[in-house]
Amino acid sequence: MNYDQARWTEDDDRYEPLLAEKRSTEVAVEDSPLPDDLTRDGLDLPDLAEPELARHYTRLSQMSYGVESGPIPLGSCTMKYNPAFTEDVAALPGAGTHPDRSEGTVQGNLELRYRLQEYLAAIGGMESVTLQPPAGAAGEFTGILVAKAYHEHHGEERSEIIVPESAHGTNFASAALAGYDVVELPNAEDGRVDVEALRAAVGEDTAALMLTNPNTLGLFERDIEEVAEVVHEAGGLLYYDGANLNALLGRARPGDMGFDVMHYNVHKTFATPHGGGGPGAGPVGVVEELAPFLPTPQVRKTDSGYETVEPERTVGKVHGFAGNWLVLIKTYAYIARLGDAGLADASAKAVLNANYLASRIDYEIPFSPFHHEFVASAGRDAADVARRMLDYGVHPPTTKWPEAVDEALMTEPTEAETRDSLDHLARAFDQAAADGDDALEAAPERTAARRIDQASAARNPRLSWQALDE
């Protein structure tokens, strides 16, 4: 579903512009023909037989490393295995209905959307949920827009969002994109929120504090109730970044900790594809006071079925129709399949696996007790260690972040891994740690692509279906 599909050109009364459209203006642009060297009359597509095509893509898949090849322990990314049954559900004929069909003909789809709203609200401890945002970062942006609308409705012009230094980079970007000044909050020595620093930072300009719990060091913010009290006393709102909800799933709820608004990374927590396999989705949940400001539409249950409604003071639309519909179907299927006990079990195994892996590697881990992820110090260049781990047949963890740990290796094994796969990953960690500097500086040596110039690869990409001449 794309941007233009939000339009109904033949019936202006039904046309509801996206927020981006409301803020845009049309400008005249002069014709600017492409240079001759960038134009062509035809495409030089390969003429291949089916077996050649199948072998080509099979070979490419064998050259690549994916979550179906082995663990991808990227910290704070929850790259878990995505069960195939959700793909089957999303491929059912009823899932492919046109989004502009009348509500009376898609009652089943509306019921699924309604149930998913209810599931996510129950999991997060929220009053109401929108399914519209198409990604986690889009959920952050939407949540902050809702908070902004709430403050403006109450006649308050608050200008600042507080973000801890270890927060995800998207938190800073979302706050700035919504028009706020960002106040960076330093960590305490134990890696958690410095409550005294927070008291000094909040004030009448504070619109919200954006927080991840457990934080990006894997540490649970044990002072979260005090943090919520400080923010609320200043008149601000507490925002929950759902990136690490995998650690709390079925066991604790952000709403019960005092959070007012949150986004769910359903493409992380609820096993829908992401990280190149997307698209994702980033539903947003809010407490009762903020529910009137959620994006439109939402689904409501009536005596005769289900219908879409517009919240009383909605911020508008942030994506076409129902959001990324097929991703939401997979999310629903995953939650319904696991149920309460299954979700809590997934959380327990995620925490167990992280602690087991950490106990098996010979690295310093400065901050603990951690939950579903941990941050080890490489003790040398973390990027070199990561490249060397590629030679041992595994995907490396996140490197050099968060900066609270020197040469960080941020690792999240997820609940999907077996003891054998964790042991294999631990051996790769320790083999890389035992290698000399020459081996690390030359790595990777056993992969299809050797060490690349990352800056040139980003700035001057050369993409082709066949080998390029040097």
Coordinates of C-alpha atoms in Angstrom, one line a residue, residues 164-430:
P164 CA 18.7 9.2 27.5
E165 CA 22.1 9.0 25.8
S166 CA 21.8 5.3 25.3
A167 CA 18.5 5.5 23.5
H168 CA 18.0 4.4 20.0
G169 CA 19.0 7.0 17.4
T170 CA 15.5 7.1 16.0
N171 CA 14.2 8.5 19.3
F172 CA 16.3 11.7 18.8
A173 CA 15.2 11.9 15.1
S174 CA 11.5 11.3 15.9
A175 CA 11.5 14.1 18.5
A176 CA 13.3 16.5 16.2
L177 CA 11.1 15.7 13.3
A178 CA 8.0 16.4 15.4
G179 CA 9.5 19.9 16.0
Y180 CA 10.9 19.4 19.5
D181 CA 14.3 20.4 21.0
V182 CA 16.0 17.2 22.2
V183 CA 17.6 17.2 25.7
E184 CA 20.1 14.4 26.1
L185 CA 20.1 12.7 29.5
P186 CA 23.3 11.1 30.7
N187 CA 23.3 7.6 32.2
A188 CA 24.0 7.0 35.9
E189 CA 27.1 5.0 36.7
D190 CA 25.1 1.8 36.8
G191 CA 23.9 2.3 33.2
R192 CA 20.4 3.3 34.1
V193 CA 18.5 6.6 34.1
D194 CA 20.2 9.1 36.5
V195 CA 17.1 10.2 38.4
E196 CA 18.8 13.3 39.9
A197 CA 19.9 14.4 36.4
L198 CA 16.3 13.8 35.3
R199 CA 15.0 16.0 38.1
A200 CA 17.3 18.7 36.9
A201 CA 16.3 18.3 33.3
V202 CA 12.5 18.3 33.5
G203 CA 10.5 21.5 33.7
E204 CA 7.6 23.3 32.2
D205 CA 9.0 22.9 28.7
T206 CA 9.2 19.1 29.0
A207 CA 6.7 17.4 26.7
A208 CA 7.9 13.8 27.2
L209 CA 10.7 11.5 28.2
M210 CA 11.4 8.7 25.7
L211 CA 12.6 5.5 27.3
T212 CA 13.4 1.9 26.5
N213 CA 12.9 -0.6 29.3
P214 CA 15.0 -2.8 29.6
N215 CA 17.4 -0.2 28.2
T216 CA 19.9 -0.7 25.5
L217 CA 22.4 -2.2 28.0
G218 CA 19.8 -4.9 28.8
L219 CA 19.2 -3.4 32.2
F220 CA 15.7 -3.0 33.7
E221 CA 15.0 0.5 34.9
R222 CA 14.2 -0.5 38.5
D223 CA 13.4 3.2 39.4
I224 CA 10.8 3.4 36.6
E225 CA 8.0 4.3 39.0
E226 CA 10.1 7.2 40.4
V227 CA 11.0 8.2 36.8
A228 CA 7.3 8.3 35.9
E229 CA 6.5 10.3 38.9
V230 CA 9.2 12.9 38.1
V231 CA 8.0 13.3 34.5
H232 CA 4.3 13.4 35.4
E233 CA 4.9 16.0 38.2
A234 CA 6.5 18.3 35.6
G235 CA 3.4 17.8 33.4
G236 CA 5.3 15.7 30.8
L237 CA 4.4 12.3 29.3
L238 CA 6.4 9.1 29.5
Y239 CA 7.0 7.4 26.1
Y240 CA 7.9 3.7 25.8
D241 CA 10.1 2.6 23.0
G242 CA 8.9 -1.0 22.3
A243 CA 12.2 -2.2 20.8
N244 CA 13.0 -4.3 23.9
L245 CA 9.4 -5.5 24.7
N246 CA 10.7 -9.0 24.0
A247 CA 12.1 -9.1 27.5
L248 CA 8.8 -8.2 29.2
L249 CA 6.3 -10.0 27.0
G250 CA 3.6 -11.6 29.1
R251 CA 5.3 -10.6 32.4
A252 CA 5.2 -6.9 32.8
R253 CA 3.4 -4.1 31.0
P254 CA 4.6 -0.6 30.2
G255 CA 1.2 0.9 31.1
D256 CA 1.6 -0.5 34.6
M257 CA 5.0 1.2 35.0
G258 CA 3.5 4.6 34.3
F259 CA 4.1 4.9 30.5
D260 CA 1.5 7.0 28.7
V261 CA 2.3 6.2 25.1
M262 CA 4.2 3.4 23.4
H263 CA 5.0 1.8 20.1
Y264 CA 5.2 -1.9 19.3
N265 CA 7.8 -3.2 17.0
V266 CA 5.6 -6.0 15.8
H267 CA 8.3 -6.9 13.2
K268 CA 10.6 -7.7 16.2
T269 CA 8.5 -8.8 19.1
F270 CA 5.9 -10.7 17.2
A271 CA 8.0 -12.3 14.5
T272 CA 7.1 -10.6 11.3
P273 CA 10.0 -10.1 8.9
H274 CA 12.2 -7.1 9.0
G275 CA 15.8 -6.1 8.5
G276 CA 15.6 -6.3 4.7
G277 CA 12.7 -8.7 4.7
G278 CA 10.1 -6.1 5.7
P279 CA 8.0 -4.1 5.5
G280 CA 7.4 -3.7 9.2
A281 CA 4.6 -2.1 11.2
G282 CA 4.7 0.0 14.4
P283 CA 1.3 0.2 16.1
V284 CA 1.0 2.8 18.9
G285 CA -0.8 2.4 22.2
V286 CA -1.9 5.1 24.5
V287 CA -3.6 5.6 27.9
E288 CA -7.2 6.8 28.1
E289 CA -6.4 10.5 28.1
L290 CA -4.5 10.3 24.8
A291 CA -6.9 8.0 23.0
P292 CA -8.9 10.9 21.3
F293 CA -5.8 12.0 19.5
L294 CA -4.8 8.7 17.8
P295 CA -4.7 8.6 14.0
T296 CA -7.8 7.7 12.0
P297 CA -9.3 5.2 11.3
Q298 CA -9.8 2.9 14.2
V299 CA -12.0 -0.1 14.3
R300 CA -14.9 -0.3 16.8
K301 CA -17.2 -3.2 17.6
T302 CA -20.9 -2.6 17.4
D303 CA -24.0 -4.6 18.1
S304 CA -24.2 -5.6 14.4
G305 CA -20.5 -6.1 13.6
Y306 CA -17.5 -3.9 13.1
E307 CA -16.9 -0.4 11.7
T308 CA -14.2 2.2 11.4
V309 CA -14.4 5.4 13.4
E310 CA -12.4 8.6 13.6
P311 CA -11.1 9.5 17.1
E312 CA -12.6 12.8 18.3
R313 CA -9.4 14.9 18.1
T314 CA -7.4 12.7 15.8
V315 CA -4.0 13.9 14.5
G316 CA -5.1 12.6 11.1
K317 CA -3.8 9.8 8.9
V318 CA -0.1 8.7 9.0
H319 CA -0.4 5.9 6.5
G320 CA -2.9 4.7 3.8
F321 CA -5.9 2.7 4.9
A322 CA -5.2 0.2 7.7
G323 CA -1.4 0.4 7.7
N324 CA 0.8 -2.5 6.5
W325 CA -2.1 -4.9 6.5
L326 CA -0.3 -8.2 5.7
V327 CA 2.3 -7.5 8.4
L328 CA -0.6 -7.0 10.9
I329 CA -2.1 -10.3 9.8
K330 CA 1.1 -12.1 10.6
T331 CA 1.3 -10.3 14.0
Y332 CA -2.2 -11.4 14.8
A333 CA -1.5 -15.0 13.8
Y334 CA 1.7 -15.1 16.0
I335 CA -0.1 -13.8 19.1
A336 CA -3.1 -16.0 18.6
R337 CA -1.0 -19.1 18.1
L338 CA 1.2 -18.6 21.1
G339 CA -1.4 -17.2 23.5
D340 CA -0.6 -15.8 27.0
A341 CA 1.5 -18.8 28.1
G342 CA 3.4 -18.9 24.8
L343 CA 4.3 -15.2 24.9
A344 CA 5.5 -15.4 28.5
D345 CA 7.5 -18.5 27.6
A346 CA 9.2 -16.7 24.6
S347 CA 10.2 -13.9 27.0
A348 CA 11.6 -16.3 29.5
K349 CA 13.7 -18.1 26.9
A350 CA 15.0 -14.9 25.4
V351 CA 16.3 -13.9 28.9
L352 CA 17.7 -17.4 29.6
N353 CA 19.5 -17.5 26.2
A354 CA 21.1 -14.2 26.7
N355 CA 22.4 -15.1 30.1
Y356 CA 23.6 -18.5 29.0
L357 CA 25.5 -17.1 26.0
A358 CA 27.1 -14.4 28.2
S359 CA 28.2 -17.1 30.7
R360 CA 29.9 -19.0 27.9
I361 CA 32.1 -16.2 26.4
D362 CA 35.4 -14.9 27.7
Y363 CA 34.6 -11.2 27.5
E364 CA 34.2 -8.4 30.0
I365 CA 30.5 -7.5 30.5
P366 CA 30.5 -4.3 32.6
F367 CA 26.8 -3.9 33.3
S368 CA 24.5 -6.5 34.9
P369 CA 22.1 -8.0 35.7
F370 CA 20.9 -7.9 32.1
H371 CA 17.8 -9.4 30.6
H372 CA 17.3 -10.4 26.9
E373 CA 20.5 -8.8 25.7
F374 CA 24.0 -7.8 27.0
V375 CA 26.8 -5.6 26.0
A376 CA 30.3 -7.1 26.1
S377 CA 33.6 -5.1 25.6
A378 CA 35.7 -6.5 22.8
G379 CA 38.9 -5.2 24.5
R380 CA 40.1 -4.2 21.0
D381 CA 38.5 -2.9 17.8
A382 CA 35.0 -4.3 18.0
A383 CA 34.5 -4.0 14.2
D384 CA 37.6 -6.2 13.6
V385 CA 36.3 -8.8 16.1
A386 CA 32.9 -8.8 14.3
R387 CA 34.6 -9.3 10.9
R388 CA 36.6 -12.2 12.3
M389 CA 33.4 -13.8 13.6
L390 CA 32.2 -13.9 10.0
D391 CA 35.1 -16.3 9.3
Y392 CA 33.8 -18.6 12.0
G393 CA 30.5 -18.9 10.2
V394 CA 28.3 -16.7 12.4
H395 CA 26.6 -13.3 12.1
P396 CA 28.3 -10.9 14.5
P397 CA 26.5 -8.7 17.1
T398 CA 25.9 -5.0 17.0
T399 CA 29.3 -3.2 17.3
K400 CA 30.5 0.0 19.0
W401 CA 27.1 0.9 20.5
P402 CA 26.0 1.8 23.1
E403 CA 29.0 4.0 23.9
A404 CA 28.7 3.4 27.6
V405 CA 30.8 0.3 26.9
D406 CA 34.2 0.6 25.3
E407 CA 34.3 -1.2 21.9
A408 CA 30.8 -2.6 22.5
L409 CA 29.6 -6.0 21.2
M410 CA 25.8 -5.7 21.8
T411 CA 24.3 -9.1 21.7
E412 CA 20.7 -10.4 21.6
P413 CA 20.4 -14.1 20.9
T414 CA 16.5 -14.2 21.1
E415 CA 14.4 -17.1 22.3
A416 CA 14.5 -18.9 19.0
E417 CA 18.0 -20.4 19.4
T418 CA 18.9 -23.8 20.7
R419 CA 21.7 -24.6 23.2
D420 CA 23.8 -26.0 20.3
S421 CA 23.4 -22.8 18.2
L422 CA 24.3 -20.7 21.3
D423 CA 27.4 -22.9 21.9
H424 CA 28.4 -22.4 18.3
L425 CA 28.0 -18.7 18.7
A426 CA 30.0 -18.7 21.9
R427 CA 32.9 -20.6 20.2
A428 CA 33.0 -17.9 17.5
F429 CA 33.2 -15.2 20.1
D430 CA 36.1 -16.9 21.9

